[in-house]
Amino acid sequence: MSTRALRRLKGKQRGQEALDLGDLSLGDSPDEQAEAEVGEEQLDTANAANVSPLSNSKSSSRKTKTNKAQKNFRNIYELICDAENESDGVSPDKDPEKHKASGSKKNNNKDVENQDQEHEEESTKSGDRVKKKKKKKKTKTTSEDGQLNGAATENIDLLLENLELSNGESLQSEDCGGSVRRSVLHVEHRNLNPETELKRYFGARAVLGDQRPRQRNRHFHRSTWMTSPKESWPRFSRPGISMTLLESKNGVHYFTFEHNRDYQQVQFKFLDAVESMDPNNIVVLLQLNPYHIDSLLQLSDVCRIQEDQEMARDLVERALYSFECAFHPLFSLTSGTSQLDYLRPENRAFYLALYKHMMFLEKRGCPRTALEYCKLILCLDPDSDPLCMLLLIDFLMLRSREYKPLLQLYQDWEEHRNLSQLPNFAFSCALCHFHLSQQDDVDPEESDKQRRQADQMLQSALIMFPGVLMPLLDLCTVQPDSTVSSHSFFGPKSQIGQPLALAELTALYVGRTYGLWKEATVMLWLEESVKEVLRRVDAKDPLVEDCENKRKQRYQSAPRNIHRHVLLSEVKEATSTLPLEVTTQPVMGFDPLPPLDSVISYTRPERQRVGASNESTLSLFFRSLLPNFNLQGGLRQEDDMEVARAGQELNQEVNRLMVAMRDMLANIRFQEPPREDNPYRDEDEWD
């Protein structure tokens, strides 16, 4: 390995090596020394006749000293030129034959010397001794340097071989989804900023306008990737959240957030404020602790219900900024090797903040930025997928027109995640192939291939999930043909006979993505595929019976992360299909459906519960309004279980009432007052 390659492996640039003071002797390069020797030989032969024979022995020794001294003079830029000299093959250490030849010539010319040089040799005699010692020392250092360079090159070669072997082993040991996480699910920092997408749509001037940073009273904030701090926010002070590295295993770093004692006390006060069912208590808590995460997320939900979308989005961004300021130095948003365990309650707020921010971006009209956050959430825990982002990522990819990445994700994850058993991937991949066949820059052969594949996948999806068609046409305001609506395969029997878990998945997909099927060309394509499916059903295709058996055996019960995703999505068609064990328990916005095997790092201290009498219904009523109300002033331990049961039933009734009120407010339609027939009616006239 050459010196130049060695220098590049060490990360050094040319001319930046540490210069040794012992090496800074003025001299010539080996090329110049060779030329000087030839010139000296010519000069000695020319003056051979004028040389006195009396100075042969003495002058010859001085001559060798001067030659050695001249060779010892080196340029201060010698270290820079060594690489070029080495590449040219000119090195005094590597060419011993040349030195032998020059030495023999010098021994033959000992009897010839110029008398004019005696004075110079005498004046430089003392300096020659010092330089001779330096030359000896230099020869030793050059030989040692050569050995060190050889050893260094061997060590670097061994390191490179070990790195290649370790990389190969890690790639072989990774599962089949590892390469996908590096390619399809790769997160880019610039795509986390919604302004990047808005500038692509409307231009930088339309997005930024004439915004100029104010030089006076300018606050300097920490640079972040996910959100940018606003001037209207309170001054940031660390709320007491930190991130620690738990372990590193197989190239993956596992982190967790931690709460200090002050933050834990604020968290206990927040739980008391939530139990009071008064949002004003959360507002008061935020005034004292403006960057408390759970308070920001809970108040954001309250503002969103009150249709204050701007304030709700601002509170979520403030929570993300507080999280990002607490990141560990090794935590990376884009590497895909940093993971957070959802079983720890401290990490769940970060998942929820990312999800809420993603939904705000999607509603704002930034599907590409929302897709980047969706990939980020999926990479935080791709194995368990606590928020079930696989039910959403296909929709965001279709909206942002990322057709090829969606097909690549389906192809690579199908083997170990069975994505074809999810209705959203079965229909979205077919729709993706159809859009690829409709592009203008595609060859006719490729377009026909994509169209045939789209027809095949859509027919298979309709046979596997027949309960999707009728709700989809209903939301698209399309009246189906009588042959389709009256057929038993797509009729009401297909929705009634499907399992509850499958009904939940189909309702979620239809309620979320029906807008993608409203295009005229898509509807015509869907109509053709439905007719072909009916023909195959009537012809007793064996695939129809096979899919029916699969539907009966699978989809018996949905896992907890799917229920959590349905609750967070707030799709009315899907929330109505949730089972009773989910709808009857209280659901908190700051921690919906927590895992049953949570890892608790600290517990809330038990509050002193005040009992109530069984005979007094009035006491229970006032206690529901005021949790600290005590009519009798005493503590009765035997009534604690009954009071807890009554409080749980009360919370369930309140949750049901809130859901009913939300549905009622969403379905209210205001009608215009009827016009009067008599325009000349007197206003003072009574009916």
PDB file of N, CA, C and O in Angstrom, residues 278-343:
ATOM      1  N   ASP A 278     -61.740  18.330  34.418  1.00  0.00           N
ATOM      2  CA  ASP A 278     -61.833  19.773  34.190  1.00  0.00           C
ATOM      3  C   ASP A 278     -60.596  20.202  33.407  1.00  0.00           C
ATOM      4  O   ASP A 278     -59.475  20.168  33.944  1.00  0.00           O
ATOM      5  N   PRO A 279     -60.737  20.602  32.141  1.00  0.00           N
ATOM      6  CA  PRO A 279     -59.554  21.016  31.367  1.00  0.00           C
ATOM      7  C   PRO A 279     -58.864  22.242  31.938  1.00  0.00           C
ATOM      8  O   PRO A 279     -57.676  22.461  31.656  1.00  0.00           O
ATOM      9  N   ASN A 280     -59.574  23.053  32.724  1.00  0.00           N
ATOM     10  CA  ASN A 280     -58.933  24.239  33.291  1.00  0.00           C
ATOM     11  C   ASN A 280     -57.802  23.864  34.243  1.00  0.00           C
ATOM     12  O   ASN A 280     -56.826  24.615  34.376  1.00  0.00           O
ATOM     13  N   ASN A 281     -57.922  22.736  34.907  1.00  0.00           N
ATOM     14  CA  ASN A 281     -56.834  22.294  35.780  1.00  0.00           C
ATOM     15  C   ASN A 281     -55.576  21.968  34.977  1.00  0.00           C
ATOM     16  O   ASN A 281     -54.454  22.214  35.438  1.00  0.00           O
ATOM     17  N   ILE A 282     -55.756  21.425  33.781  1.00  0.00           N
ATOM     18  CA  ILE A 282     -54.595  21.155  32.924  1.00  0.00           C
ATOM     19  C   ILE A 282     -53.979  22.468  32.427  1.00  0.00           C
ATOM     20  O   ILE A 282     -52.755  22.586  32.322  1.00  0.00           O
ATOM     21  N   VAL A 283     -54.824  23.452  32.168  1.00  0.00           N
ATOM     22  CA  VAL A 283     -54.313  24.754  31.733  1.00  0.00           C
ATOM     23  C   VAL A 283     -53.478  25.392  32.842  1.00  0.00           C
ATOM     24  O   VAL A 283     -52.394  25.946  32.592  1.00  0.00           O
ATOM     25  N   VAL A 284     -53.963  25.306  34.064  1.00  0.00           N
ATOM     26  CA  VAL A 284     -53.203  25.857  35.198  1.00  0.00           C
ATOM     27  C   VAL A 284     -51.882  25.120  35.365  1.00  0.00           C
ATOM     28  O   VAL A 284     -50.836  25.738  35.631  1.00  0.00           O
ATOM     29  N   LEU A 285     -51.900  23.821  35.172  1.00  0.00           N
ATOM     30  CA  LEU A 285     -50.664  23.047  35.288  1.00  0.00           C
ATOM     31  C   LEU A 285     -49.672  23.420  34.192  1.00  0.00           C
ATOM     32  O   LEU A 285     -48.453  23.490  34.436  1.00  0.00           O
ATOM     33  N   LEU A 286     -50.171  23.693  32.991  1.00  0.00           N
ATOM     34  CA  LEU A 286     -49.282  24.096  31.905  1.00  0.00           C
ATOM     35  C   LEU A 286     -48.721  25.498  32.099  1.00  0.00           C
ATOM     36  O   LEU A 286     -47.632  25.806  31.599  1.00  0.00           O
ATOM     37  N   GLN A 287     -49.436  26.351  32.774  1.00  0.00           N
ATOM     38  CA  GLN A 287     -48.888  27.675  33.060  1.00  0.00           C
ATOM     39  C   GLN A 287     -47.677  27.593  33.974  1.00  0.00           C
ATOM     40  O   GLN A 287     -46.738  28.385  33.840  1.00  0.00           O
ATOM     41  N   LEU A 288     -47.684  26.626  34.861  1.00  0.00           N
ATOM     42  CA  LEU A 288     -46.543  26.445  35.754  1.00  0.00           C
ATOM     43  C   LEU A 288     -45.455  25.593  35.114  1.00  0.00           C
ATOM     44  O   LEU A 288     -44.266  25.792  35.393  1.00  0.00           O
ATOM     45  N   ASN A 289     -45.839  24.649  34.267  1.00  0.00           N
ATOM     46  CA  ASN A 289     -44.893  23.751  33.597  1.00  0.00           C
ATOM     47  C   ASN A 289     -45.223  23.737  32.107  1.00  0.00           C
ATOM     48  O   ASN A 289     -45.963  22.860  31.636  1.00  0.00           O
ATOM     49  N   PRO A 290     -44.746  24.726  31.346  1.00  0.00           N
ATOM     50  CA  PRO A 290     -45.192  24.886  29.947  1.00  0.00           C
ATOM     51  C   PRO A 290     -44.723  23.797  29.006  1.00  0.00           C
ATOM     52  O   PRO A 290     -45.206  23.739  27.873  1.00  0.00           O
ATOM     53  N   TYR A 291     -43.818  22.919  29.428  1.00  0.00           N
ATOM     54  CA  TYR A 291     -43.314  21.880  28.530  1.00  0.00           C
ATOM     55  C   TYR A 291     -43.541  20.491  29.116  1.00  0.00           C
ATOM     56  O   TYR A 291     -42.750  19.571  28.854  1.00  0.00           O
ATOM     57  N   HIS A 292     -44.619  20.333  29.873  1.00  0.00           N
ATOM     58  CA  HIS A 292     -44.991  19.005  30.352  1.00  0.00           C
ATOM     59  C   HIS A 292     -45.690  18.256  29.224  1.00  0.00           C
ATOM     60  O   HIS A 292     -46.686  18.727  28.658  1.00  0.00           O
ATOM     61  N   ILE A 293     -45.189  17.078  28.871  1.00  0.00           N
ATOM     62  CA  ILE A 293     -45.575  16.398  27.633  1.00  0.00           C
ATOM     63  C   ILE A 293     -47.033  15.966  27.659  1.00  0.00           C
ATOM     64  O   ILE A 293     -47.824  16.303  26.763  1.00  0.00           O
ATOM     65  N   ASP A 294     -47.426  15.204  28.670  1.00  0.00           N
ATOM     66  CA  ASP A 294     -48.784  14.665  28.706  1.00  0.00           C
ATOM     67  C   ASP A 294     -49.834  15.757  28.803  1.00  0.00           C
ATOM     68  O   ASP A 294     -50.928  15.626  28.231  1.00  0.00           O
ATOM     69  N   SER A 295     -49.525  16.837  29.494  1.00  0.00           N
ATOM     70  CA  SER A 295     -50.475  17.958  29.558  1.00  0.00           C
ATOM     71  C   SER A 295     -50.652  18.599  28.192  1.00  0.00           C
ATOM     72  O   SER A 295     -51.770  18.974  27.803  1.00  0.00           O
ATOM     73  N   LEU A 296     -49.560  18.730  27.445  1.00  0.00           N
ATOM     74  CA  LEU A 296     -49.649  19.302  26.103  1.00  0.00           C
ATOM     75  C   LEU A 296     -50.485  18.420  25.179  1.00  0.00           C
ATOM     76  O   LEU A 296     -51.325  18.921  24.411  1.00  0.00           O
ATOM     77  N   LEU A 297     -50.279  17.107  25.243  1.00  0.00           N
ATOM     78  CA  LEU A 297     -51.035  16.202  24.377  1.00  0.00           C
ATOM     79  C   LEU A 297     -52.511  16.154  24.759  1.00  0.00           C
ATOM     80  O   LEU A 297     -53.390  16.133  23.882  1.00  0.00           O
ATOM     81  N   GLN A 298     -52.805  16.137  26.052  1.00  0.00           N
ATOM     82  CA  GLN A 298     -54.199  16.086  26.480  1.00  0.00           C
ATOM     83  C   GLN A 298     -54.933  17.363  26.138  1.00  0.00           C
ATOM     84  O   GLN A 298     -56.081  17.339  25.656  1.00  0.00           O
ATOM     85  N   LEU A 299     -54.300  18.510  26.356  1.00  0.00           N
ATOM     86  CA  LEU A 299     -54.942  19.780  26.011  1.00  0.00           C
ATOM     87  C   LEU A 299     -55.068  19.939  24.500  1.00  0.00           C
ATOM     88  O   LEU A 299     -56.002  20.598  24.020  1.00  0.00           O
ATOM     89  N   SER A 300     -54.175  19.327  23.742  1.00  0.00           N
ATOM     90  CA  SER A 300     -54.297  19.351  22.281  1.00  0.00           C
ATOM     91  C   SER A 300     -55.563  18.631  21.828  1.00  0.00           C
ATOM     92  O   SER A 300     -56.259  19.094  20.907  1.00  0.00           O
ATOM     93  N   ASP A 301     -55.889  17.505  22.467  1.00  0.00           N
ATOM     94  CA  ASP A 301     -57.134  16.805  22.132  1.00  0.00           C
ATOM     95  C   ASP A 301     -58.358  17.647  22.473  1.00  0.00           C
ATOM     96  O   ASP A 301     -59.344  17.664  21.724  1.00  0.00           O
ATOM     97  N   VAL A 302     -58.292  18.363  23.592  1.00  0.00           N
ATOM     98  CA  VAL A 302     -59.417  19.229  23.968  1.00  0.00           C
ATOM     99  C   VAL A 302     -59.603  20.339  22.938  1.00  0.00           C
ATOM    100  O   VAL A 302     -60.724  20.644  22.513  1.00  0.00           O
ATOM    101  N   CYS A 303     -58.501  20.961  22.502  1.00  0.00           N
ATOM    102  CA  CYS A 303     -58.594  22.022  21.488  1.00  0.00           C
ATOM    103  C   CYS A 303     -59.084  21.477  20.152  1.00  0.00           C
ATOM    104  O   CYS A 303     -59.828  22.154  19.433  1.00  0.00           O
ATOM    105  N   ARG A 304     -58.691  20.277  19.813  1.00  0.00           N
ATOM    106  CA  ARG A 304     -59.138  19.696  18.543  1.00  0.00           C
ATOM    107  C   ARG A 304     -60.634  19.397  18.569  1.00  0.00           C
ATOM    108  O   ARG A 304     -61.328  19.587  17.564  1.00  0.00           O
ATOM    109  N   ILE A 305     -61.150  18.931  19.718  1.00  0.00           N
ATOM    110  CA  ILE A 305     -62.591  18.702  19.833  1.00  0.00           C
ATOM    111  C   ILE A 305     -63.348  20.018  19.734  1.00  0.00           C
ATOM    112  O   ILE A 305     -64.435  20.083  19.145  1.00  0.00           O
ATOM    113  N   GLN A 306     -62.756  21.087  20.253  1.00  0.00           N
ATOM    114  CA  GLN A 306     -63.370  22.405  20.167  1.00  0.00           C
ATOM    115  C   GLN A 306     -63.088  23.100  18.842  1.00  0.00           C
ATOM    116  O   GLN A 306     -63.342  24.291  18.707  1.00  0.00           O
ATOM    117  N   GLU A 307     -62.500  22.344  17.876  1.00  0.00           N
ATOM    118  CA  GLU A 307     -62.226  22.813  16.513  1.00  0.00           C
ATOM    119  C   GLU A 307     -61.227  23.955  16.476  1.00  0.00           C
ATOM    120  O   GLU A 307     -61.263  24.803  15.584  1.00  0.00           O
ATOM    121  N   ASP A 308     -60.326  23.992  17.430  1.00  0.00           N
ATOM    122  CA  ASP A 308     -59.217  24.944  17.402  1.00  0.00           C
ATOM    123  C   ASP A 308     -57.985  24.185  16.911  1.00  0.00           C
ATOM    124  O   ASP A 308     -57.114  23.776  17.682  1.00  0.00           O
ATOM    125  N   GLN A 309     -57.930  23.965  15.611  1.00  0.00           N
ATOM    126  CA  GLN A 309     -56.887  23.132  15.035  1.00  0.00           C
ATOM    127  C   GLN A 309     -55.507  23.766  15.148  1.00  0.00           C
ATOM    128  O   GLN A 309     -54.506  23.068  15.354  1.00  0.00           O
ATOM    129  N   GLU A 310     -55.445  25.083  15.034  1.00  0.00           N
ATOM    130  CA  GLU A 310     -54.146  25.758  15.095  1.00  0.00           C
ATOM    131  C   GLU A 310     -53.506  25.600  16.469  1.00  0.00           C
ATOM    132  O   GLU A 310     -52.318  25.282  16.586  1.00  0.00           O
ATOM    133  N   MET A 311     -54.275  25.803  17.505  1.00  0.00           N
ATOM    134  CA  MET A 311     -53.744  25.648  18.857  1.00  0.00           C
ATOM    135  C   MET A 311     -53.402  24.186  19.142  1.00  0.00           C
ATOM    136  O   MET A 311     -52.394  23.893  19.793  1.00  0.00           O
ATOM    137  N   ALA A 312     -54.217  23.250  18.664  1.00  0.00           N
ATOM    138  CA  ALA A 312     -53.939  21.827  18.877  1.00  0.00           C
ATOM    139  C   ALA A 312     -52.624  21.427  18.213  1.00  0.00           C
ATOM    140  O   ALA A 312     -51.810  20.711  18.812  1.00  0.00           O
ATOM    141  N   ARG A 313     -52.394  21.900  16.991  1.00  0.00           N
ATOM    142  CA  ARG A 313     -51.144  21.578  16.307  1.00  0.00           C
ATOM    143  C   ARG A 313     -49.947  22.229  16.994  1.00  0.00           C
ATOM    144  O   ARG A 313     -48.860  21.636  17.105  1.00  0.00           O
ATOM    145  N   ASP A 314     -50.132  23.442  17.495  1.00  0.00           N
ATOM    146  CA  ASP A 314     -49.038  24.141  18.163  1.00  0.00           C
ATOM    147  C   ASP A 314     -48.625  23.425  19.450  1.00  0.00           C
ATOM    148  O   ASP A 314     -47.433  23.333  19.765  1.00  0.00           O
ATOM    149  N   LEU A 315     -49.579  22.892  20.186  1.00  0.00           N
ATOM    150  CA  LEU A 315     -49.260  22.182  21.423  1.00  0.00           C
ATOM    151  C   LEU A 315     -48.500  20.891  21.140  1.00  0.00           C
ATOM    152  O   LEU A 315     -47.571  20.522  21.869  1.00  0.00           O
ATOM    153  N   VAL A 316     -48.869  20.188  20.079  1.00  0.00           N
ATOM    154  CA  VAL A 316     -48.155  18.958  19.725  1.00  0.00           C
ATOM    155  C   VAL A 316     -46.724  19.276  19.284  1.00  0.00           C
ATOM    156  O   VAL A 316     -45.774  18.561  19.644  1.00  0.00           O
ATOM    157  N   GLU A 317     -46.528  20.335  18.523  1.00  0.00           N
ATOM    158  CA  GLU A 317     -45.185  20.719  18.104  1.00  0.00           C
ATOM    159  C   GLU A 317     -44.326  21.107  19.299  1.00  0.00           C
ATOM    160  O   GLU A 317     -43.119  20.819  19.332  1.00  0.00           O
ATOM    161  N   ARG A 318     -44.934  21.754  20.286  1.00  0.00           N
ATOM    162  CA  ARG A 318     -44.178  22.106  21.488  1.00  0.00           C
ATOM    163  C   ARG A 318     -43.739  20.846  22.239  1.00  0.00           C
ATOM    164  O   ARG A 318     -42.631  20.784  22.782  1.00  0.00           O
ATOM    165  N   ALA A 319     -44.601  19.833  22.271  1.00  0.00           N
ATOM    166  CA  ALA A 319     -44.229  18.574  22.916  1.00  0.00           C
ATOM    167  C   ALA A 319     -43.084  17.895  22.167  1.00  0.00           C
ATOM    168  O   ALA A 319     -42.147  17.359  22.784  1.00  0.00           O
ATOM    169  N   LEU A 320     -43.112  17.907  20.835  1.00  0.00           N
ATOM    170  CA  LEU A 320     -42.027  17.315  20.063  1.00  0.00           C
ATOM    171  C   LEU A 320     -40.716  18.061  20.267  1.00  0.00           C
ATOM    172  O   LEU A 320     -39.636  17.451  20.320  1.00  0.00           O
ATOM    173  N   TYR A 321     -40.793  19.370  20.384  1.00  0.00           N
ATOM    174  CA  TYR A 321     -39.580  20.152  20.618  1.00  0.00           C
ATOM    175  C   TYR A 321     -38.973  19.809  21.978  1.00  0.00           C
ATOM    176  O   TYR A 321     -37.747  19.696  22.121  1.00  0.00           O
ATOM    177  N   SER A 322     -39.814  19.624  22.978  1.00  0.00           N
ATOM    178  CA  SER A 322     -39.323  19.241  24.297  1.00  0.00           C
ATOM    179  C   SER A 322     -38.662  17.866  24.252  1.00  0.00           C
ATOM    180  O   SER A 322     -37.631  17.636  24.901  1.00  0.00           O
ATOM    181  N   PHE A 323     -39.231  16.944  23.477  1.00  0.00           N
ATOM    182  CA  PHE A 323     -38.624  15.621  23.341  1.00  0.00           C
ATOM    183  C   PHE A 323     -37.282  15.698  22.627  1.00  0.00           C
ATOM    184  O   PHE A 323     -36.300  15.066  23.038  1.00  0.00           O
ATOM    185  N   GLU A 324     -37.228  16.467  21.548  1.00  0.00           N
ATOM    186  CA  GLU A 324     -36.000  16.508  20.755  1.00  0.00           C
ATOM    187  C   GLU A 324     -34.852  17.159  21.510  1.00  0.00           C
ATOM    188  O   GLU A 324     -33.684  16.823  21.277  1.00  0.00           O
ATOM    189  N   CYS A 325     -35.159  18.068  22.399  1.00  0.00           N
ATOM    190  CA  CYS A 325     -34.104  18.678  23.217  1.00  0.00           C
ATOM    191  C   CYS A 325     -33.544  17.706  24.247  1.00  0.00           C
ATOM    192  O   CYS A 325     -32.482  17.968  24.823  1.00  0.00           O
ATOM    193  N   ALA A 326     -34.237  16.612  24.491  1.00  0.00           N
ATOM    194  CA  ALA A 326     -33.782  15.615  25.469  1.00  0.00           C
ATOM    195  C   ALA A 326     -33.144  14.401  24.811  1.00  0.00           C
ATOM    196  O   ALA A 326     -32.851  13.428  25.504  1.00  0.00           O
ATOM    197  N   PHE A 327     -32.921  14.434  23.496  1.00  0.00           N
ATOM    198  CA  PHE A 327     -32.370  13.272  22.808  1.00  0.00           C
ATOM    199  C   PHE A 327     -30.955  12.953  23.305  1.00  0.00           C
ATOM    200  O   PHE A 327     -30.186  13.835  23.662  1.00  0.00           O
ATOM    201  N   HIS A 328     -30.651  11.664  23.270  1.00  0.00           N
ATOM    202  CA  HIS A 328     -29.298  11.191  23.561  1.00  0.00           C
ATOM    203  C   HIS A 328     -28.388  11.517  22.375  1.00  0.00           C
ATOM    204  O   HIS A 328     -28.845  11.542  21.225  1.00  0.00           O
ATOM    205  N   PRO A 329     -27.093  11.779  22.611  1.00  0.00           N
ATOM    206  CA  PRO A 329     -26.204  12.088  21.469  1.00  0.00           C
ATOM    207  C   PRO A 329     -26.130  10.977  20.436  1.00  0.00           C
ATOM    208  O   PRO A 329     -25.910  11.247  19.257  1.00  0.00           O
ATOM    209  N   LEU A 330     -26.323   9.729  20.829  1.00  0.00           N
ATOM    210  CA  LEU A 330     -26.262   8.611  19.879  1.00  0.00           C
ATOM    211  C   LEU A 330     -27.605   8.311  19.225  1.00  0.00           C
ATOM    212  O   LEU A 330     -27.656   7.501  18.302  1.00  0.00           O
ATOM    213  N   PHE A 331     -28.674   8.937  19.703  1.00  0.00           N
ATOM    214  CA  PHE A 331     -29.999   8.663  19.131  1.00  0.00           C
ATOM    215  C   PHE A 331     -30.119   9.343  17.773  1.00  0.00           C
ATOM    216  O   PHE A 331     -29.817  10.535  17.620  1.00  0.00           O
ATOM    217  N   SER A 332     -30.552   8.580  16.790  1.00  0.00           N
ATOM    218  CA  SER A 332     -30.656   9.077  15.420  1.00  0.00           C
ATOM    219  C   SER A 332     -32.053   8.818  14.890  1.00  0.00           C
ATOM    220  O   SER A 332     -32.624   7.734  15.088  1.00  0.00           O
ATOM    221  N   LEU A 333     -32.595   9.820  14.208  1.00  0.00           N
ATOM    222  CA  LEU A 333     -33.918   9.687  13.611  1.00  0.00           C
ATOM    223  C   LEU A 333     -33.880   8.999  12.256  1.00  0.00           C
ATOM    224  O   LEU A 333     -34.904   8.498  11.791  1.00  0.00           O
ATOM    225  N   THR A 334     -32.718   8.994  11.619  1.00  0.00           N
ATOM    226  CA  THR A 334     -32.640   8.537  10.232  1.00  0.00           C
ATOM    227  C   THR A 334     -31.879   7.238  10.046  1.00  0.00           C
ATOM    228  O   THR A 334     -31.963   6.634   8.977  1.00  0.00           O
ATOM    229  N   SER A 335     -31.130   6.798  11.037  1.00  0.00           N
ATOM    230  CA  SER A 335     -30.304   5.603  10.840  1.00  0.00           C
ATOM    231  C   SER A 335     -31.127   4.322  10.824  1.00  0.00           C
ATOM    232  O   SER A 335     -30.739   3.335  10.202  1.00  0.00           O
ATOM    233  N   GLY A 336     -32.259   4.308  11.523  1.00  0.00           N
ATOM    234  CA  GLY A 336     -33.064   3.097  11.621  1.00  0.00           C
ATOM    235  C   GLY A 336     -32.557   2.102  12.638  1.00  0.00           C
ATOM    236  O   GLY A 336     -33.119   1.009  12.767  1.00  0.00           O
ATOM    237  N   THR A 337     -31.511   2.453  13.378  1.00  0.00           N
ATOM    238  CA  THR A 337     -30.950   1.556  14.393  1.00  0.00           C
ATOM    239  C   THR A 337     -31.248   2.020  15.810  1.00  0.00           C
ATOM    240  O   THR A 337     -30.757   1.407  16.759  1.00  0.00           O
ATOM    241  N   SER A 338     -32.009   3.074  15.984  1.00  0.00           N
ATOM    242  CA  SER A 338     -32.371   3.573  17.311  1.00  0.00           C
ATOM    243  C   SER A 338     -33.831   3.215  17.576  1.00  0.00           C
ATOM    244  O   SER A 338     -34.717   3.617  16.812  1.00  0.00           O
ATOM    245  N   GLN A 339     -34.067   2.469  18.645  1.00  0.00           N
ATOM    246  CA  GLN A 339     -35.411   1.986  18.939  1.00  0.00           C
ATOM    247  C   GLN A 339     -35.812   2.350  20.358  1.00  0.00           C
ATOM    248  O   GLN A 339     -34.963   2.515  21.240  1.00  0.00           O
ATOM    249  N   LEU A 340     -37.144   2.483  20.535  1.00  0.00           N
ATOM    250  CA  LEU A 340     -37.745   2.784  21.832  1.00  0.00           C
ATOM    251  C   LEU A 340     -38.793   1.725  22.140  1.00  0.00           C
ATOM    252  O   LEU A 340     -39.611   1.390  21.274  1.00  0.00           O
ATOM    253  N   ASP A 341     -38.781   1.232  23.347  1.00  0.00           N
ATOM    254  CA  ASP A 341     -39.710   0.188  23.760  1.00  0.00           C
ATOM    255  C   ASP A 341     -41.023   0.829  24.178  1.00  0.00           C
ATOM    256  O   ASP A 341     -41.056   1.685  25.065  1.00  0.00           O
ATOM    257  N   TYR A 342     -42.121   0.402  23.541  1.00  0.00           N
ATOM    258  CA  TYR A 342     -43.435   0.967  23.867  1.00  0.00           C
ATOM    259  C   TYR A 342     -43.954   0.460  25.203  1.00  0.00           C
ATOM    260  O   TYR A 342     -44.903   1.044  25.754  1.00  0.00           O
ATOM    261  N   LEU A 343     -43.368  -0.588  25.739  1.00  0.00           N
ATOM    262  CA  LEU A 343     -43.825  -1.100  27.030  1.00  0.00           C
ATOM    263  C   LEU A 343     -43.516  -0.137  28.173  1.00  0.00           C
ATOM    264  O   LEU A 343     -44.136  -0.225  29.233  1.00  0.00           O
TER     265      LEU A 343
END
